[in-house]
Structure formats: structure tokens, C-alpha cells
Amino acid sequence: SPLERPVPVLATFERAAAAVPAGAEGPAAVLKQGVDMIQGQLRGVLRDAGLQEVDCLGQPFNPAVAEAVSQVETAEQPEGTVVQQLRKGYRLHERLVRPATVVVARPPKA
């Protein structure tokens, strides 16, 4: 579907915005503001067309919408909980376009 093709573009905008340090001033802050505005507009257009983000953070791992690439030992979250989302996933209407890439909790070794 043509609506799937902009998904990597959204990820590129996210990386560009994240590259500007928090609290940046001057030209870097203006650039980040512009990138955020364009990303927001693109997200809005795609959302109106049926594209939805898959947010897994803090949820039980669901292999139908996410791909676990790592586990981390923690007693702070139940086993199998998504503790970090490395890459957002997307659905187009109800069809998964791209799974989220996540890190999942596992209990500490005794």
C-alpha cells in the first residue's frame, strides 16, 4: 500500500529530532522545531488515512505486534513486560505494517 511507504520517513524524522540535544538554543533549536512541525503534519495526514502507531511500552509482550530483540533483568517490571521500545510499530487500519522492536523484562537471576 502507498501509505506504508512513509513509515520509514517518520522514523527518520524521529532520529533527526533526537539528534538535537535537550535544551539546545539558537539554530539547532529552530531546526528541531521545524523537524517536529513537519513530522507532526506528516503524522496527522497518515493518521487521517488510517495509519496508527503501535505503542507497546509497559504492556505485556505481544508477538503479534512486536519483535523482541533483547531481554533485560529487572525486578521492577513483571516478566514479559516491554520495558523499552527501540522502534515504533505501525498498523494500517487493522493490518500490521511494521512490528515494534522491543526489549522485554525477565526476572533477575537468583
Coordinates of C-alpha atoms in Angstrom, one line a residue:
S1 CA 0.0 0.0 0.0
P2 CA 1.3 3.5 -0.7
L3 CA 0.5 4.5 2.9
E4 CA 3.2 2.0 4.1
R5 CA 6.0 3.8 2.3
P6 CA 6.1 6.9 4.5
V7 CA 6.6 4.8 7.7
P8 CA 10.5 4.9 7.4
V9 CA 10.2 8.7 6.8
L10 CA 8.5 9.1 10.2
A11 CA 11.4 7.1 11.8
T12 CA 13.9 9.4 10.1
F13 CA 12.2 12.5 11.5
E14 CA 12.3 11.0 15.0
R15 CA 16.0 10.3 14.7
A16 CA 16.6 13.8 13.4
A17 CA 14.7 15.4 16.3
A18 CA 16.5 13.2 18.8
A19 CA 19.9 14.2 17.4
V20 CA 19.4 17.8 18.8
P21 CA 20.4 17.9 22.5
A22 CA 17.7 18.8 25.0
G23 CA 17.9 22.5 25.9
A24 CA 19.6 23.4 22.6
E25 CA 19.4 27.0 21.7
G26 CA 19.9 29.1 18.5
P27 CA 19.9 27.5 15.1
A28 CA 19.8 23.9 16.5
A29 CA 16.6 24.7 18.4
V30 CA 15.0 26.3 15.4
L31 CA 15.9 23.3 13.3
K32 CA 14.4 20.9 15.8
Q33 CA 11.2 22.9 16.0
G34 CA 10.9 22.7 12.2
V35 CA 11.6 19.0 12.1
D36 CA 9.0 18.5 14.8
M37 CA 6.4 20.5 12.9
I38 CA 6.9 18.6 9.7
Q39 CA 6.9 15.3 11.5
G40 CA 3.6 16.3 13.2
Q41 CA 2.0 17.3 10.0
L42 CA 3.0 14.0 8.3
R43 CA 1.8 12.0 11.3
G44 CA -1.6 13.8 11.1
V45 CA -2.0 13.2 7.4
L46 CA -1.1 9.5 7.8
R47 CA -3.3 9.1 10.9
D48 CA -6.3 10.5 9.0
A49 CA -5.6 7.9 6.3
G50 CA -5.7 5.1 8.8
L51 CA -2.1 4.7 10.0
Q52 CA -1.7 4.1 13.7
E53 CA 1.3 3.7 15.9
V54 CA 1.7 0.5 17.9
D55 CA 2.7 1.5 21.5
C56 CA 4.0 -1.5 23.5
L57 CA 5.8 0.2 26.3
G58 CA 4.7 -1.1 29.7
Q59 CA 2.5 -3.7 28.1
P60 CA 2.9 -7.5 28.2
F61 CA 4.9 -8.6 25.1
N62 CA 2.7 -9.5 22.2
P63 CA 4.4 -11.2 19.3
A64 CA 1.5 -10.3 17.0
V65 CA 2.6 -6.7 17.1
A66 CA 6.2 -6.6 18.3
E67 CA 9.5 -8.3 17.8
A68 CA 11.7 -8.8 21.0
V69 CA 15.3 -8.2 20.2
S70 CA 16.6 -8.4 23.8
Q71 CA 15.8 -9.1 27.4
V72 CA 16.8 -7.2 30.5
E73 CA 16.9 -8.5 34.0
T74 CA 14.7 -6.4 36.3
A75 CA 12.7 -6.8 39.4
E76 CA 10.8 -3.5 38.7
Q77 CA 8.6 -4.9 35.9
P78 CA 6.8 -8.3 35.7
E79 CA 8.4 -10.9 33.4
G80 CA 7.4 -10.4 29.8
T81 CA 6.7 -6.7 30.1
V82 CA 8.0 -4.4 27.4
V83 CA 10.5 -2.1 29.2
Q84 CA 11.9 -0.3 26.1
Q85 CA 10.7 0.3 22.6
L86 CA 13.6 0.7 20.2
R87 CA 11.4 1.2 17.1
K88 CA 7.8 2.1 16.8
G89 CA 5.4 -0.3 15.1
Y90 CA 2.6 0.8 12.8
R91 CA -0.8 -0.6 11.7
L92 CA -2.7 0.5 8.6
H93 CA -6.3 0.2 9.7
E94 CA -6.1 -3.3 11.4
R95 CA -3.2 -4.7 9.4
L96 CA 0.2 -4.7 10.9
V97 CA 2.6 -2.8 8.6
R98 CA 5.7 -2.9 10.8
P99 CA 6.1 -4.6 14.1
A100 CA 7.6 -2.6 17.0
T101 CA 11.1 -3.6 18.1
V102 CA 11.2 -4.0 21.9
V103 CA 13.2 -5.1 24.9
V104 CA 11.4 -7.4 27.4
A105 CA 11.8 -7.8 31.1
R106 CA 13.0 -11.1 32.6
P107 CA 13.4 -11.8 36.3
P108 CA 16.9 -11.4 37.9
K109 CA 18.9 -14.5 38.4
A110 CA 18.8 -15.8 42.0

